[in-house]
Short mmCIF file of C-alpha atoms and ligand atoms in Angstrom, two decimals:
data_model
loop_
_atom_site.label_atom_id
_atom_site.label_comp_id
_atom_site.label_asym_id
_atom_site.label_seq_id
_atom_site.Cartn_x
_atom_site.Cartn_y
_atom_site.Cartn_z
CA UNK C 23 -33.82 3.14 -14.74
CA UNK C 24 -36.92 2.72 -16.61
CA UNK C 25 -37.19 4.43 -19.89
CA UNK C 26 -39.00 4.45 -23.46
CA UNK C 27 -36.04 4.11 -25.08
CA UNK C 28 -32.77 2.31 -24.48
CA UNK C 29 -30.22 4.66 -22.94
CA UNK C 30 -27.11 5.91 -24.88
CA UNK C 31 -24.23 7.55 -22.79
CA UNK C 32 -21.31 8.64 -25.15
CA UNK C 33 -18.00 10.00 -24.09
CA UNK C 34 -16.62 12.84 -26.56
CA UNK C 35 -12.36 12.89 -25.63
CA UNK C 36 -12.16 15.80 -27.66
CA UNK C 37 -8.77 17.05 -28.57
CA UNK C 38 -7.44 15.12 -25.66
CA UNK C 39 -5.16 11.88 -24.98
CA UNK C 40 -2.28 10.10 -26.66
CA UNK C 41 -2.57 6.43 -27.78
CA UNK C 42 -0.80 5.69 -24.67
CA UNK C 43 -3.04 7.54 -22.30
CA UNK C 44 -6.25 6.38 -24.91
CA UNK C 45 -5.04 2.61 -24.25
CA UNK C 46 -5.16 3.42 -20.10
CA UNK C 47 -8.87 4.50 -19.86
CA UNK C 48 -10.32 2.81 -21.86
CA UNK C 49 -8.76 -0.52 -20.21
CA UNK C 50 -9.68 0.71 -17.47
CA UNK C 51 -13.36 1.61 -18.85
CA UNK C 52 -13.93 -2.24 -20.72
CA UNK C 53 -12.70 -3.21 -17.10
CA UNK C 54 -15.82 -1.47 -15.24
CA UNK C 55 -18.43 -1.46 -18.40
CA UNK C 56 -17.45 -3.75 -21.04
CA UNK C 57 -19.88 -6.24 -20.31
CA UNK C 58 -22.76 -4.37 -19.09
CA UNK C 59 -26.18 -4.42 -21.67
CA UNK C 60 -28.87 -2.06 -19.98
CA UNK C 61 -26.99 1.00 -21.54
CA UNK C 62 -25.44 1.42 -24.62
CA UNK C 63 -22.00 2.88 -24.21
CA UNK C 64 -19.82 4.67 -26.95
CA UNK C 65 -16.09 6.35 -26.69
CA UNK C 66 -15.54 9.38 -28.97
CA UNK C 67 -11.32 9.07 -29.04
CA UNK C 68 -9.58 11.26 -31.49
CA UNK C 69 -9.09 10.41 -34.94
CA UNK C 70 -5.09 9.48 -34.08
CA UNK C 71 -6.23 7.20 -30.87
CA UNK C 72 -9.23 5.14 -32.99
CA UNK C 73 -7.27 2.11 -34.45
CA UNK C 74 -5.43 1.19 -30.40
CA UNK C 75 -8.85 1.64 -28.94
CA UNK C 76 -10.99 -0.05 -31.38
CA UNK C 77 -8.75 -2.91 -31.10
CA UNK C 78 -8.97 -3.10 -27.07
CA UNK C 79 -12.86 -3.16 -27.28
CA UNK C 80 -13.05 -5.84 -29.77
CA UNK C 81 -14.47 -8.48 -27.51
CA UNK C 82 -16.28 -6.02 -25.45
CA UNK C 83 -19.87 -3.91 -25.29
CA UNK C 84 -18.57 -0.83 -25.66
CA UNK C 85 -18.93 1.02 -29.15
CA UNK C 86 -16.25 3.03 -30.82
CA UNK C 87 -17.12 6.57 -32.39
CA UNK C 88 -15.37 9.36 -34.05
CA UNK C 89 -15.36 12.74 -33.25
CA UNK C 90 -16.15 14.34 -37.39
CA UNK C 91 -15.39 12.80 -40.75
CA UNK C 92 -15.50 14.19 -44.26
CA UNK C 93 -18.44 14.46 -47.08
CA UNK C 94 -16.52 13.31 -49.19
CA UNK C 95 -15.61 9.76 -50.48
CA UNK C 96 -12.04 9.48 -50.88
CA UNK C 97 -9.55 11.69 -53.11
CA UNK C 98 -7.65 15.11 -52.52
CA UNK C 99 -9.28 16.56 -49.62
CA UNK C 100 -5.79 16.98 -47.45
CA UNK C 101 -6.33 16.49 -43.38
CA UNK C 102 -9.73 14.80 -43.78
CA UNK C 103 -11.00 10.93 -42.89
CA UNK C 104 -13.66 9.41 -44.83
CA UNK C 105 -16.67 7.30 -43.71
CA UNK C 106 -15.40 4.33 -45.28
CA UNK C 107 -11.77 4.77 -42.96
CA UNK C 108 -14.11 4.75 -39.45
CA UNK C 109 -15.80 1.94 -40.60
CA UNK C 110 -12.51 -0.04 -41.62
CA UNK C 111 -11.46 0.92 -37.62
CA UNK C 112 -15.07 -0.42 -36.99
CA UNK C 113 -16.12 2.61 -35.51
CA UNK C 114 -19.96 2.70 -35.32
CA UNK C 115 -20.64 6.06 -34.49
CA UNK C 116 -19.69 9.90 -35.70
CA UNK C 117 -20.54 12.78 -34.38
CA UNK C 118 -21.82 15.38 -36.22
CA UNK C 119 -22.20 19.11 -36.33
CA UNK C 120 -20.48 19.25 -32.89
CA UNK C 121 -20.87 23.53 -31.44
CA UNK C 122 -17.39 23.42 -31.56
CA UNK C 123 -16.87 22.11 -34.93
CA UNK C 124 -20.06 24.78 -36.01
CA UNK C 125 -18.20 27.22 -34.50
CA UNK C 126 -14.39 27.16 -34.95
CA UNK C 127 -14.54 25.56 -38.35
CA UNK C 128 -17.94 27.10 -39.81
CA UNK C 129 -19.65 23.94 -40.20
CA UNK C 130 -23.16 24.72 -40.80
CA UNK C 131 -26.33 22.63 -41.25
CA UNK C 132 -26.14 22.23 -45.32
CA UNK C 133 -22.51 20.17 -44.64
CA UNK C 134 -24.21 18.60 -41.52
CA UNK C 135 -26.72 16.99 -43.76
CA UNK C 136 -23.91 16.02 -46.39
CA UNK C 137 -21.58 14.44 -43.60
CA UNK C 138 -24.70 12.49 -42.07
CA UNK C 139 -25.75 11.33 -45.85
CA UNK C 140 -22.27 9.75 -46.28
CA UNK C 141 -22.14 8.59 -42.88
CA UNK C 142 -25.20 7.25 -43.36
CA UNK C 143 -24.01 5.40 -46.70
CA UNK C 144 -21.25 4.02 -45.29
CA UNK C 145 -22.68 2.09 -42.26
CA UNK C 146 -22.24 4.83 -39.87
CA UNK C 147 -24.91 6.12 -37.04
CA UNK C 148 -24.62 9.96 -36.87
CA UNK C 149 -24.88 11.67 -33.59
CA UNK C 150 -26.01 15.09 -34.70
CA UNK C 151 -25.38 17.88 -32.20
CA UNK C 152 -27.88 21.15 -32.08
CA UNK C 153 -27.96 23.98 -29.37
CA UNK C 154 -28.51 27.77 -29.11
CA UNK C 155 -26.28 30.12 -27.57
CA UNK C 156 -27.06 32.12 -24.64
CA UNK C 157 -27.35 35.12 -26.78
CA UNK C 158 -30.07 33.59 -28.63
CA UNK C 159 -31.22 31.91 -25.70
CA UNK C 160 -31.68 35.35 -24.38
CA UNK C 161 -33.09 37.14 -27.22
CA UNK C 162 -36.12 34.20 -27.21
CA UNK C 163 -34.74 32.60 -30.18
CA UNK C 164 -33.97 29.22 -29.18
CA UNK C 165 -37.01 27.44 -30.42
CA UNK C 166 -35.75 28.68 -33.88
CA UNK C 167 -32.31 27.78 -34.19
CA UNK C 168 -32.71 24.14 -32.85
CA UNK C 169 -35.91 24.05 -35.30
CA UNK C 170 -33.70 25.00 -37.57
CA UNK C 171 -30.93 22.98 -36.88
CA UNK C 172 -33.06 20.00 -36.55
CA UNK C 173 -34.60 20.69 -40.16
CA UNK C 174 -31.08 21.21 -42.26
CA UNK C 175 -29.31 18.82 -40.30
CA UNK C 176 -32.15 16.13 -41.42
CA UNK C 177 -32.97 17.12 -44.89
CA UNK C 178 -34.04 14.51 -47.23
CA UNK C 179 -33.34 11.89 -44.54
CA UNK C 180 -35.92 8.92 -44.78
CA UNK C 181 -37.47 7.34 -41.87
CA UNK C 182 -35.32 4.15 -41.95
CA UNK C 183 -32.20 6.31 -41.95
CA UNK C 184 -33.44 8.74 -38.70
CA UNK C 185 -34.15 5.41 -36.81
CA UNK C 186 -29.95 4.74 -36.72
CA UNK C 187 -29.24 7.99 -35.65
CA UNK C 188 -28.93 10.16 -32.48
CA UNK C 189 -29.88 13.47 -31.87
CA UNK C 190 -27.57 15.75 -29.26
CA UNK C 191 -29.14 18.67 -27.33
CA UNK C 192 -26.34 20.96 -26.53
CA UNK C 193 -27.00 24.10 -25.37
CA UNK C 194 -23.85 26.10 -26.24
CA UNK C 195 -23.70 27.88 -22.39
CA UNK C 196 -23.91 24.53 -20.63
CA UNK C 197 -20.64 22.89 -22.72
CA UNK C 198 -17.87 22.84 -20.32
CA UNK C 199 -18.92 26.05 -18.57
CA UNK C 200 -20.35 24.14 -15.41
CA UNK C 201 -24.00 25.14 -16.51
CA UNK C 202 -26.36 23.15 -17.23
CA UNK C 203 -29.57 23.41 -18.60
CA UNK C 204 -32.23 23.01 -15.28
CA UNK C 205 -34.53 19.52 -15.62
CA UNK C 206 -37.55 21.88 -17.19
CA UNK C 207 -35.30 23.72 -20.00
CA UNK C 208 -33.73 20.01 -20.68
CA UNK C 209 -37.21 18.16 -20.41
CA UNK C 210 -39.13 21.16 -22.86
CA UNK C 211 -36.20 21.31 -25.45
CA UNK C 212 -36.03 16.91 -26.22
CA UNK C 213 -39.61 17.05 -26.30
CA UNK C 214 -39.82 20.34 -28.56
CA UNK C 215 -37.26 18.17 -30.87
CA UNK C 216 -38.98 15.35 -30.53
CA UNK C 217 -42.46 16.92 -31.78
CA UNK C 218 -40.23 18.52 -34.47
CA UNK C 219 -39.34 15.42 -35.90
CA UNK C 220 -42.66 13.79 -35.88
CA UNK C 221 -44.22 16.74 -37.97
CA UNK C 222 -41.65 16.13 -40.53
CA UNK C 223 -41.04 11.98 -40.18
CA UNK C 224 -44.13 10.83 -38.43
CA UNK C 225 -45.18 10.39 -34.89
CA UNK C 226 -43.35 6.17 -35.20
CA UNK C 227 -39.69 8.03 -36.20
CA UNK C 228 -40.30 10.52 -33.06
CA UNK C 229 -40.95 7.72 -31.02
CA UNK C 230 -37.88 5.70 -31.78
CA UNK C 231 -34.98 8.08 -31.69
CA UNK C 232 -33.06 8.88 -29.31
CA UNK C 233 -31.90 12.14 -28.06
CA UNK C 234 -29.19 12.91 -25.87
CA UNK C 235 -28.58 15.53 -23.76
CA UNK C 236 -24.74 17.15 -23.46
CA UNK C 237 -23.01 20.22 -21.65
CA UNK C 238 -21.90 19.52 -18.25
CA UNK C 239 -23.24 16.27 -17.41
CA UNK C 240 -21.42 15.05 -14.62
CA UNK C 241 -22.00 11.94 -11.89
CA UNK C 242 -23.66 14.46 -9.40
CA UNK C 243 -26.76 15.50 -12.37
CA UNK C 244 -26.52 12.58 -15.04
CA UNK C 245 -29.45 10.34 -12.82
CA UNK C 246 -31.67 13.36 -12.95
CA UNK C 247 -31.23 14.63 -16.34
CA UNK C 248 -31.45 11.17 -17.50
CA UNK C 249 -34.87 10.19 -15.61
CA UNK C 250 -36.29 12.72 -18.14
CA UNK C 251 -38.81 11.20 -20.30
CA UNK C 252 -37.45 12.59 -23.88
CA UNK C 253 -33.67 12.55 -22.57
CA UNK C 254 -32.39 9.00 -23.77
CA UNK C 255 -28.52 9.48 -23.27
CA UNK C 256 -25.98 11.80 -22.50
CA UNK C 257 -22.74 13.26 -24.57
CA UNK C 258 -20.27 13.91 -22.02
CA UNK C 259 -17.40 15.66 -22.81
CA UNK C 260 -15.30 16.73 -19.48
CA UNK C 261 -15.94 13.82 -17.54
CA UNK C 262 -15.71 11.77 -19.60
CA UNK C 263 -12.23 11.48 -19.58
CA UNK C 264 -11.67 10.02 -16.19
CA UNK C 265 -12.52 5.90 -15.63
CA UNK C 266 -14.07 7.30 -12.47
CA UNK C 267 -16.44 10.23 -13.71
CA UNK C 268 -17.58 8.69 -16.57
CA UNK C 269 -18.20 5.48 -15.27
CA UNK C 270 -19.82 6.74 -12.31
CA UNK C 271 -22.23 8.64 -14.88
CA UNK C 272 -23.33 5.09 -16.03
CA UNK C 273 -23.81 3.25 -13.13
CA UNK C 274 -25.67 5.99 -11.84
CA UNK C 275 -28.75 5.03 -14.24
CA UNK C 276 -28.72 1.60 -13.11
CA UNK C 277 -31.20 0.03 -11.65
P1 PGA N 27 -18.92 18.98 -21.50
O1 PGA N 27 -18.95 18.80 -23.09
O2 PGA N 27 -19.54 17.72 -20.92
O3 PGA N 27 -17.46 19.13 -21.16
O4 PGA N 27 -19.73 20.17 -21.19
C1 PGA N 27 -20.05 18.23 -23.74
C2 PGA N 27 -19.84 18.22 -25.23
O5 PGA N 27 -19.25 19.15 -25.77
O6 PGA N 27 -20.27 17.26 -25.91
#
């Protein structure tokens, strides 16, 4: 596939898989994608599976991220992982500000910001998710929370530091619901973010990041979504934990 921008395709394993099951897909995944270059390809284990899987995909193309990590440096935060910890696991990604972690665990934009300035700090590229809800999607308030999102998330970020990251479009109705946002809404919302962020960084920052789409990408509607001009990736969270599924999502955008 031809695009603008080099394609990123992340799997997000959630709250799913033992080390043992971890270890099984993603041999299985370094098997079918571990030497490919045309797309770049990141696992999202959980925090307990990192250290089996980063050490599988050593010698491969296939980049390690985590799922959420603290603000904080180090010290008495109890149940929390720091920056510096993902990058000792060599973990090159984090995502950020997932719906579910805005949601279930009240993360809001201000912390956002603070988790992608340490992530930032430590070496880290922050995927940082945004997305309405269908309630606001109804009520004709989308363009404002993802403007908003997009703004807090990004505070005092400079342009070097919003060149390593990633930007995930998530509507909240699409995430494992089956929905998912038709080729227009996808195709209006990247480019609304993407104008966003050139007002704000400049037009050379809008042109270089890349900005996934995420909720219900499966084999059957990755090529399409993809083939968007401001989609430059997917974050797939259901299929993305099967070899088959998420592989299949890859090769898919292959020439
Ligand atoms: P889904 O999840 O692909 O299962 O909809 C996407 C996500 O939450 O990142």
């Amino acid at each position: 596939m031809n695009k603008e921008r080099k394609l990123i395709i992340a799997g997000n394993w959630k709250m799913n898989k033992t080390v043992g099951e971890a270890t099984d897909l993603i041999e299985a995944l370094k098997r079918e994608l571990g030497t490919q270059t045309e797309v770049d390809v990141v696992v999202c284990p959980p925090f307990t599976a990192l250290n089996a899987v980063s050490a599988i995909l050593k010698d491969s193309r296939i980049r390690l991220g985590a799922q959420n990590m603290s603000e904080q440096g180090y010290g008495a935060f109890t149940g929390e992982i720091t920056a510096g910890m993902l990058r000792d696991l060599l973990v090159h990604y984090v995502i950020l500000g997932h719906s579910e972690r805005r949601e279930y665990h009240k993360e809001f934009d201000v912390l956002v910001n603070a988790k992608a300035k340490a992530a930032l700090a430590a070496g880290l590229k922050p995927i940082v998710c945004v997305g309405e809800t269908l309630a606001q999607r109804e009520d004709g308030q989308t363009d404002k929370i993802v403007g908003d999102q997009i703004a807090g998330s990004l505070a005092g970020l400079d342009n070097n530091q919003l060149k390593d990251m990633v930007i995930a479009y998530e509507p909240v109705w699409a995430i494992g619901t089956g929905k998912t946002a038709s080729t227009e809404q996808a195709q209006e919302m990247h480019a609304f973010i993407r104008g966003k962020i050139a007002k704000s960084h400049g037009e050379d920052v809008a042109k270089a990041i890349r900005i996934q789409y995420g909720g219900s990408v499966k084999p059957a509607n990755a090529r399409e979504l993809l083939s968007l001009p401001d989609v430059d990736g997917a974050l797939v969270g259901g299929a993305s934990l099967e070899v088959r599924s998420f592989t299949e999502i890859i090769t898919n955008t292959l020439n």
